[in-house]
Coordinates of C-alpha atoms and ligand atoms in Angstrom, one line a residue:
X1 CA 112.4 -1.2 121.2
X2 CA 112.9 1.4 118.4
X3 CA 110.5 2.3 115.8
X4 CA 110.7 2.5 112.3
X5 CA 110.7 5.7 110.5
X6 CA 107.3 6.7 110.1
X7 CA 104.9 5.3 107.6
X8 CA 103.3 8.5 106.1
X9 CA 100.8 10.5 108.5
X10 CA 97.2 10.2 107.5
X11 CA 96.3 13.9 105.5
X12 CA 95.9 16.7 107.6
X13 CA 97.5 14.7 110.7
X14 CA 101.3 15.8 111.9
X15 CA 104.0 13.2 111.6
X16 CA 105.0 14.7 115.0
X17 CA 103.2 16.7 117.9
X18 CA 105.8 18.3 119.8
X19 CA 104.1 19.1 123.4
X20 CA 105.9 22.4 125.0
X21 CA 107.3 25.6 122.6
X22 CA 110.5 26.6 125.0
X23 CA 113.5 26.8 123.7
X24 CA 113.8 22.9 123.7
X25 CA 110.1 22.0 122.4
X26 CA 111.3 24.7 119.5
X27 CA 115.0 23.1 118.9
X28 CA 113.2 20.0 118.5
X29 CA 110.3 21.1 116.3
X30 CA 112.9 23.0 113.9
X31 CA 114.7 20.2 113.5
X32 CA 112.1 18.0 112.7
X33 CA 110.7 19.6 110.0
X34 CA 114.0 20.5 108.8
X35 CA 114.1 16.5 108.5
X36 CA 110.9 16.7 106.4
X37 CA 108.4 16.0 109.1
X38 CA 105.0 17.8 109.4
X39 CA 105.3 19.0 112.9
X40 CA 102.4 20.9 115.3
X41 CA 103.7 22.1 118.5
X42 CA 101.2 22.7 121.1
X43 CA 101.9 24.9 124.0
X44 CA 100.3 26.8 127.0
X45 CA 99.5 30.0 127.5
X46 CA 101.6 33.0 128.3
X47 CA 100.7 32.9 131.8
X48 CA 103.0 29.2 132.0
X49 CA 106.2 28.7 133.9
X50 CA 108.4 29.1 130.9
X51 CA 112.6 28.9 132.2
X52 CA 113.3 29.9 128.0
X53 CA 112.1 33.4 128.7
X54 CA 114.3 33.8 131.7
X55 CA 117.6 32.5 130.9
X56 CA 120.9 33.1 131.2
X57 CA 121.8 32.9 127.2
X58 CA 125.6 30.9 127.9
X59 CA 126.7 28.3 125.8
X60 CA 128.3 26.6 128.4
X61 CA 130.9 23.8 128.6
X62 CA 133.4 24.6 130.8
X63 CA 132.1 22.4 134.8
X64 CA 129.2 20.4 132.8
X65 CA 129.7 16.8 133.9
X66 CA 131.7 15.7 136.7
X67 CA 130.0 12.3 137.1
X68 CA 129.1 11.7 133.9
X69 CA 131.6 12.2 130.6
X70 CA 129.0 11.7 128.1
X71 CA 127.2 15.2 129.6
X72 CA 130.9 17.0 128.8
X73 CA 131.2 15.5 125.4
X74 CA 127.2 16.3 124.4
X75 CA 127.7 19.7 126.1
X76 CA 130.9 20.6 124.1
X77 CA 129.4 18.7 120.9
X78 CA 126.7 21.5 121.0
X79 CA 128.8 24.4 121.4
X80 CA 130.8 22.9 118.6
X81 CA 128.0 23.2 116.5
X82 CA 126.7 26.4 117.8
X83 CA 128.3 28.3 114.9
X84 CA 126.7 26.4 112.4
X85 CA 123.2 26.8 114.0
X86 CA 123.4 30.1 114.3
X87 CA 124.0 30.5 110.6
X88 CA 121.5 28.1 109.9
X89 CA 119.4 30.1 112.4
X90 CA 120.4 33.7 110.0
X91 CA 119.3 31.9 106.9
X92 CA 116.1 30.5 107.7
X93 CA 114.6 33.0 110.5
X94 CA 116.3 36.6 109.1
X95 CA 117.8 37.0 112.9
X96 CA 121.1 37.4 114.1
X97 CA 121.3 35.4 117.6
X98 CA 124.6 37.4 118.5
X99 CA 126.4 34.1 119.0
X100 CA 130.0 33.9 120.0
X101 CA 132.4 31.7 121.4
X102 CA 135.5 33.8 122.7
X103 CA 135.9 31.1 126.1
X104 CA 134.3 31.4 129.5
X105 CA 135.8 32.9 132.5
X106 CA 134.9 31.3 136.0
X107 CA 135.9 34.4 138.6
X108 CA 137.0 33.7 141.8
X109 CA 136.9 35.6 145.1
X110 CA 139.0 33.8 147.3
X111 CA 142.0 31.4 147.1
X112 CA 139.6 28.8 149.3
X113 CA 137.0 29.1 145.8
X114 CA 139.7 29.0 143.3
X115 CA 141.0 25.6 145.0
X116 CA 137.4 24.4 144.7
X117 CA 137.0 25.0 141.7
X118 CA 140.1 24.4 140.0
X119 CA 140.5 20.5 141.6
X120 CA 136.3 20.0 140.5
X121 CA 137.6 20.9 137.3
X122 CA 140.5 18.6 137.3
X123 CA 138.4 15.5 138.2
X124 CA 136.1 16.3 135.6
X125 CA 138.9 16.2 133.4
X126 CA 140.2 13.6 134.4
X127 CA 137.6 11.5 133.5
X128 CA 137.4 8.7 130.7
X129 CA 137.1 10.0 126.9
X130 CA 138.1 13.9 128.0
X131 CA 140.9 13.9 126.3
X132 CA 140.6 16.8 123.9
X133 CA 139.2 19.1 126.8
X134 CA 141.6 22.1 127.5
X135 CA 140.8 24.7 130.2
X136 CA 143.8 26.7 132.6
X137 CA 144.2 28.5 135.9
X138 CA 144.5 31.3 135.9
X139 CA 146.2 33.6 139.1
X140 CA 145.2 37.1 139.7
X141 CA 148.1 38.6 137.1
X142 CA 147.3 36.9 133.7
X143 CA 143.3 37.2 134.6
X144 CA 143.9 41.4 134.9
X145 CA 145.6 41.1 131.2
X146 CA 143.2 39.2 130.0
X147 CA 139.8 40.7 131.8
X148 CA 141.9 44.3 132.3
X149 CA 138.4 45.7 134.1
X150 CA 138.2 43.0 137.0
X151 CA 138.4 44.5 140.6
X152 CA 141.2 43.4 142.9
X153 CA 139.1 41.3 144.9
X154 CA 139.6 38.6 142.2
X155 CA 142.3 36.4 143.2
X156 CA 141.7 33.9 139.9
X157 CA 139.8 32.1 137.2
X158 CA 139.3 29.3 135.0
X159 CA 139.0 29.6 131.7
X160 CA 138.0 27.1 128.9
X161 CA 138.2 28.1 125.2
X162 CA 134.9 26.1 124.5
X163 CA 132.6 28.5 126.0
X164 CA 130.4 31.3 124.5
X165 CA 127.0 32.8 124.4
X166 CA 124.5 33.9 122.6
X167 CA 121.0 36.7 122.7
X168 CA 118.3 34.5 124.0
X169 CA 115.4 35.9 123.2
X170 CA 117.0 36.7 119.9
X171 CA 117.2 32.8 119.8
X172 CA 113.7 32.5 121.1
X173 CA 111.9 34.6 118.5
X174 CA 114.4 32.4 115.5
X175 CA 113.1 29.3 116.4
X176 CA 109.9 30.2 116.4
X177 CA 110.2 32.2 112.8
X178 CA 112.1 29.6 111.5
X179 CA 109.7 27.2 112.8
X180 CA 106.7 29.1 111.1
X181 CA 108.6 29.7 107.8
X182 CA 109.0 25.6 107.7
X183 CA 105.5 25.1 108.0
X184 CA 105.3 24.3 111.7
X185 CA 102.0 24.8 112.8
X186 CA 102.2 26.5 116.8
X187 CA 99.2 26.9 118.8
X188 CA 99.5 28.6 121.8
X189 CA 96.8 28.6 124.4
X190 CA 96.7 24.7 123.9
X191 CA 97.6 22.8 126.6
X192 CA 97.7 18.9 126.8
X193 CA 95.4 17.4 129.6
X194 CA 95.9 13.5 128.5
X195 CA 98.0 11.3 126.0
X196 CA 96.6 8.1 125.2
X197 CA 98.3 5.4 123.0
X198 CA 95.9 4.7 120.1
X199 CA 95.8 3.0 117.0
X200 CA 99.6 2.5 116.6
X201 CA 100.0 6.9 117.5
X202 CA 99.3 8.7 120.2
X203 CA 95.8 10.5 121.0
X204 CA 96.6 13.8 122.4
X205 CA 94.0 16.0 124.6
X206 CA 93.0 19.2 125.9
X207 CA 90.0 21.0 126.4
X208 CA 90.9 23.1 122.9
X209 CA 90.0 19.4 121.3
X210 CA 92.1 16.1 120.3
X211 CA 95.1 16.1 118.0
X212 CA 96.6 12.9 116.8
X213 CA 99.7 11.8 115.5
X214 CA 102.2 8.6 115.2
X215 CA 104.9 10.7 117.4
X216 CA 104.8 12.5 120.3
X217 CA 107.6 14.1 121.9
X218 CA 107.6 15.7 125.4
X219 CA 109.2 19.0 125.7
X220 CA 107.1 20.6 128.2
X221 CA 110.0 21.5 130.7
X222 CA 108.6 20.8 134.3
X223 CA 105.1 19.8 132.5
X224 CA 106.9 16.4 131.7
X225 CA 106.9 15.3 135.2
X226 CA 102.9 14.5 134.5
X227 CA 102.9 13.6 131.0
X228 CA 105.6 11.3 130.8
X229 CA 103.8 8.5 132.9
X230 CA 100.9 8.6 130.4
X231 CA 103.1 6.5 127.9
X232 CA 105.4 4.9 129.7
X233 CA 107.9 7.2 130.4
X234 CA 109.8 9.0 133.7
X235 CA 110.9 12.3 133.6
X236 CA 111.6 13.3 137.7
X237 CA 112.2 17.0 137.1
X238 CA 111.5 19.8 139.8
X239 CA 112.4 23.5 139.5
X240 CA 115.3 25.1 140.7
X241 CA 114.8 29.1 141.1
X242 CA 117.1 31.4 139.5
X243 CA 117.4 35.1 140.1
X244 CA 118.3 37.7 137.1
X245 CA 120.0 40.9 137.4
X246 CA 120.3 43.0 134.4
X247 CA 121.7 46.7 134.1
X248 CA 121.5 49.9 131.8
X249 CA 123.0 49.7 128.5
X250 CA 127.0 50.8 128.9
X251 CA 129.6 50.5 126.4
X252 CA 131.3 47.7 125.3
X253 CA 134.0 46.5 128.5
X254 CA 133.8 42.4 128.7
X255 CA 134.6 40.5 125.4
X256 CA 134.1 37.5 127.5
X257 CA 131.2 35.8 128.9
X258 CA 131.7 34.6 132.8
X259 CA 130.0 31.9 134.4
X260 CA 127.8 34.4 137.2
X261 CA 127.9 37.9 134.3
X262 CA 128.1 38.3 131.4
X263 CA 127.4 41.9 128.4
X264 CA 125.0 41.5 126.1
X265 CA 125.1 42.1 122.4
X266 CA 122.6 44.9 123.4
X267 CA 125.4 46.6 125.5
X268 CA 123.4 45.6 129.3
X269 CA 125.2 43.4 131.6
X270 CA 123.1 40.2 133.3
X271 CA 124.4 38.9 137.0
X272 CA 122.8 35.6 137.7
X273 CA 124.2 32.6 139.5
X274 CA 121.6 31.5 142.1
X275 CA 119.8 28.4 142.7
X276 CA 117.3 27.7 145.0
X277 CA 115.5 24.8 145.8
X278 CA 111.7 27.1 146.9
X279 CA 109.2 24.7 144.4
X280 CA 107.1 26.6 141.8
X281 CA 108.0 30.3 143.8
X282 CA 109.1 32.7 141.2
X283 CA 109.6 35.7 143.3
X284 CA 112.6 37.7 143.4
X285 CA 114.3 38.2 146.3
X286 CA 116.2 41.3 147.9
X287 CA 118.5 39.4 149.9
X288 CA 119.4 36.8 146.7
X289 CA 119.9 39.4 144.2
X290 CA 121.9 41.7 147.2
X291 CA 124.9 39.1 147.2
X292 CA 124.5 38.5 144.0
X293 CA 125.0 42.2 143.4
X294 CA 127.7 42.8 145.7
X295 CA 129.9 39.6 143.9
X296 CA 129.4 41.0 140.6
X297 CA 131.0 44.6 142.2
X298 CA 134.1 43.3 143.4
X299 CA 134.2 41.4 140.2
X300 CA 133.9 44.4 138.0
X301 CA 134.0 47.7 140.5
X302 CA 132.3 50.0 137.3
X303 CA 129.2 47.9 138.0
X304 CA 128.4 49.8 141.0
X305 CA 127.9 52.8 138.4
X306 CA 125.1 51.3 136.7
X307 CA 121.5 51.7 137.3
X308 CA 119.8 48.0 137.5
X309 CA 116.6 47.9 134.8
X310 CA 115.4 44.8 136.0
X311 CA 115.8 41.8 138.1
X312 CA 113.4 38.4 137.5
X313 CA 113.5 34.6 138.5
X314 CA 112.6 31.8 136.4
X315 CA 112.1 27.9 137.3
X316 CA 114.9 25.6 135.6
X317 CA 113.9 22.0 134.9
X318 CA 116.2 19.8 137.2
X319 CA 116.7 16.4 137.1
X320 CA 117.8 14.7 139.9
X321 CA 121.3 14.5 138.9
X322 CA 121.1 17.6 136.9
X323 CA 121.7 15.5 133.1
X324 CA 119.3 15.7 130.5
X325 CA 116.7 13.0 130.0
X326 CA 116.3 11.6 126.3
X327 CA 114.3 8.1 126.2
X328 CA 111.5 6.4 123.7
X329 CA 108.9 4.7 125.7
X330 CA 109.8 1.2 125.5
X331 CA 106.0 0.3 125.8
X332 CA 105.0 3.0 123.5
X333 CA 107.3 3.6 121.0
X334 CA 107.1 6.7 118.9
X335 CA 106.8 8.5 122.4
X336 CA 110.0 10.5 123.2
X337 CA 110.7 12.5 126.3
X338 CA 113.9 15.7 125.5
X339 CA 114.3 17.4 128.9
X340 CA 117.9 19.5 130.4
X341 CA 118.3 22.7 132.0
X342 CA 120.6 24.1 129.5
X343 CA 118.5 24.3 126.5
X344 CA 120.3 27.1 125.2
X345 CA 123.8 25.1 125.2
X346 CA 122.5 21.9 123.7
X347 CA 120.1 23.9 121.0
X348 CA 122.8 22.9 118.4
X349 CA 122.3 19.3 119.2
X350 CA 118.6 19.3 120.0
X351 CA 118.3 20.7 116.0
X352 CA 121.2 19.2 114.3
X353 CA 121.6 15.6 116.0
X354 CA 118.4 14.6 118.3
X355 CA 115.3 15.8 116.0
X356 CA 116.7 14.0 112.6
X357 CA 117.2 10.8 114.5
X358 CA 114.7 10.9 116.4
X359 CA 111.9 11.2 113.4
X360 CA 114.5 7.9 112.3
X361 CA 113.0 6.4 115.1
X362 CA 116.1 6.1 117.6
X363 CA 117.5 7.7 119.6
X364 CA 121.7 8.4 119.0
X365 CA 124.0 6.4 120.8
X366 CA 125.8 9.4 122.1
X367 CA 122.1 10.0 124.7
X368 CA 121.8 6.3 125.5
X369 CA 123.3 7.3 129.1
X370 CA 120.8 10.0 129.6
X371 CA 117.8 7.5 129.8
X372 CA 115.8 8.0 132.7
X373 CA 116.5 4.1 133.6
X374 CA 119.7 5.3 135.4
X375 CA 117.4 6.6 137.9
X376 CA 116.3 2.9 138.8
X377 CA 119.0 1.3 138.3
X378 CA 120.9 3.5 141.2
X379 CA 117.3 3.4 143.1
X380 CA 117.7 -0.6 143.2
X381 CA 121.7 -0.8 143.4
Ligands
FAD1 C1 117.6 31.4 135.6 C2 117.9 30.5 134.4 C3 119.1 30.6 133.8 C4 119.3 29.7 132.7 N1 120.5 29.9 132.0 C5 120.8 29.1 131.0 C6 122.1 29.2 130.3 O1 122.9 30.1 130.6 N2 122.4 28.4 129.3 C7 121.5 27.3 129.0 O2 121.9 26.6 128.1 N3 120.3 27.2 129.6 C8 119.9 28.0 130.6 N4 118.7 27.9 131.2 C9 117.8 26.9 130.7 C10 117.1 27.1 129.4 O3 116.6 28.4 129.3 C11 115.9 26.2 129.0 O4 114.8 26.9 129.3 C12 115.8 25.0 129.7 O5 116.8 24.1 129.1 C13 114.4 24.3 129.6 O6 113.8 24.6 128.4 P1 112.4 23.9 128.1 O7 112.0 24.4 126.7 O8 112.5 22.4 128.3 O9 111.4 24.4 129.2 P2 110.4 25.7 129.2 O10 111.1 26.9 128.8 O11 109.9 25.7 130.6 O12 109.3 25.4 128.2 C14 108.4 24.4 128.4 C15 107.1 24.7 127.6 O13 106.2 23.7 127.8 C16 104.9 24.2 128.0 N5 104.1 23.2 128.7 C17 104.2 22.7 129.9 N6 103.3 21.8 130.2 C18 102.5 21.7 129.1 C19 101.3 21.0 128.7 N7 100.8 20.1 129.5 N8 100.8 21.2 127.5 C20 101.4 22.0 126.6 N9 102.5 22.8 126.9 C21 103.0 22.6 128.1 C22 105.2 25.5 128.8 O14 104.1 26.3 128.7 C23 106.4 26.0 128.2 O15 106.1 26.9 127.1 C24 118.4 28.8 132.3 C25 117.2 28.7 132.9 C26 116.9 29.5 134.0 C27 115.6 29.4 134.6

């Protein structure tokens, strides 16, 4: 069942309580006042796992969605868009997110990985409705004249002309200014214990008080796995551990982002492309971040010059198929659930496409497939 837009909050109550303030509970709450909604965000504390402060910062398109088309066509919808949020972004925050979409490069280090890679890519795109999709192969040769500073270990890429990137916690701090300067009232240090369905709306709880609103909308990255039973909704997601590398500032050499590396705006280069399945652990890891090291050399031999300024890990929120999960709670409606690991990619979407129809009171048909249903339905197949 859908619900109705929303009859006018009671004074001094939100329209909307978005629960989480990552990059997604942020996307979300932008958007929503950008559709006219009053809109409080409560959040934790800084001490919270928090994969928005630790990411990767690529607008990614290029491999999203082998087993599921729609994820391809939301992923490259966003990046679409990006442009225009980041204008958007400019105009109502004052910040620059350093966005660009030149196309991704996926390096390869042996022929055995390029074949991988290349015929993965081919079934994805040989899927229904990806017609539109363009991406090449690329052999040693044309990737030197196109990435002239690549080592000679590289025997090949991909390349898609829909990827880009952008400064993430340049994105970070615009969501939340623009979120401010649209009224958005963010409280930190206030994290939900208990939803309960009352009175048509939601009662939300914590030990800061109760807050109560006719939506509620769960964007509290792995903190959904708890909440989302208390009205009605599913939302499986576990971490998967990623491990940063990021070097001194050096001049400009890579006008490209890569899948694994990538230069910042800022002029440092970030190596990251491990995932590890090692629960709510966000250690780093010498022998992780050695091989991830020692790829990123052969890749670019200069590296080797650089000094490293500091390595992290943060916690993505997985699903178990690794799709997003949208869904309004069927026996509480007015209750939405917005969970993916690549909140920074489907920003665009999350602000332009979900939030607006979502304060509508349905959800778009482009998400229908990314209901958490498909989980049963393949449980009881
Ligand atoms: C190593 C790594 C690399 C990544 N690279 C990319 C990339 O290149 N491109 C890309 O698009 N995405 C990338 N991501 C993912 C992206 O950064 C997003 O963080 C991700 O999509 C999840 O965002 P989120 O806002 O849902 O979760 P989070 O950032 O975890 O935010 C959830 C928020 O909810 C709060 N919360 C939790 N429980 C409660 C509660 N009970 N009450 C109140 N608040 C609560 C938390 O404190 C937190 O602030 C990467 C992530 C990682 C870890």
């Amino acid at each position: 069942m859908a619900k109705g837009p929303a009859p006018a909050a009671p004074a001094g109550e939100p329209d909307a309580v978005v629960i989480g303030g990552g990059v997604v509970g942020g996307a979300m709450a932008l958007g929503l006042a950008r559709s006219g909604a009053r809109v409080a965000i409560l959040d934790e504390g800084d001490d919270a796992f928090r994969a928005s402060r630790g990411n990767f910062a690529l607008v990614w398109v290029q491999s999203k969605g082998l087993g599921m088309p729609e994820y391809a066509l939301w992923s490259r919808r966003s990046a679409d868009d990006w442009g225009t949020l980041a204008d958007l972004l400019r105009t109502e925050s004052g910040i620059d997110v350093a966005h660009s979409q030149p196309g991704g490069f996926m390096l390869c280090l042996s022929e055995s990985e390029l074949q991988r890679r290349a015929e993965a890519l081919h079934r994805l795109h040989n899927q229904p409705a990806m017609a539109g999709f363009s991406h090449e192969v690329l052999d040693h040769a044309e990737t030197k004249r196109r990435l002239p500073a690549i080592g000679k270990d590289v025997v090949g890429a991909l390349y898609s002309p829909h990827d880009g990137h952008v400064n993430s916690l340049k994105l970070f701090r615009a969501l939340r200014e623009a979120c401010l300067r649209r009224g958005v009232d963010y409280r930190p240090n206030h994290g939900v214990d208990a939803i309960e369905p009352a009175g048509g709306g939601f009662a939300i709880r914590g030990p800061w008080g109760e807050m109560r609103s006719a939506r509620v909308v769960l964007c509290a990255g792995l903190g959904n796995a708890r909440l989302a039973p208390m009205v009605g909704l599913d939302a499986p997601v576990r971490p998967s551990k990623g491990q940063i590398i990021v070097t001194e500032k050096t001049a400009p050499f890579l006008d490209h982002p890569m899948a694994t590396l990538r230069q910042t705006d800022e002029g440092g280069v970030m190596i990251g492309d491990s995932q590890e399945d090692r629960g709510f652990d966000t250690s780093v890891s010498q022998p992780v971040l050695s091989v991830m090291a020692e790829r990123a050399v052969r890749m670019f031999p200069r590296l080797a010059g650089l000094n490293v300024v500091r390595t992290w890990s943060a916690l993505r929120v997985m699903s178990p198929d690794g799709f997003p999960i949208y869904d309004q709670s069927f026996a509480h409606p007015g209750a939405f659930v917005v969970t993916c690991h690549s909140g920074v990619t489907l920003a665009a979407n999350h602000v332009l496409t979900l939030a607006p129809a979502l304060l509508a009171g349905r959800l778009p048909e482009a998400v229908s497939r990314f209901s958490a249903r498909r989980f049963h339905v393949q449980a009881s197949a």
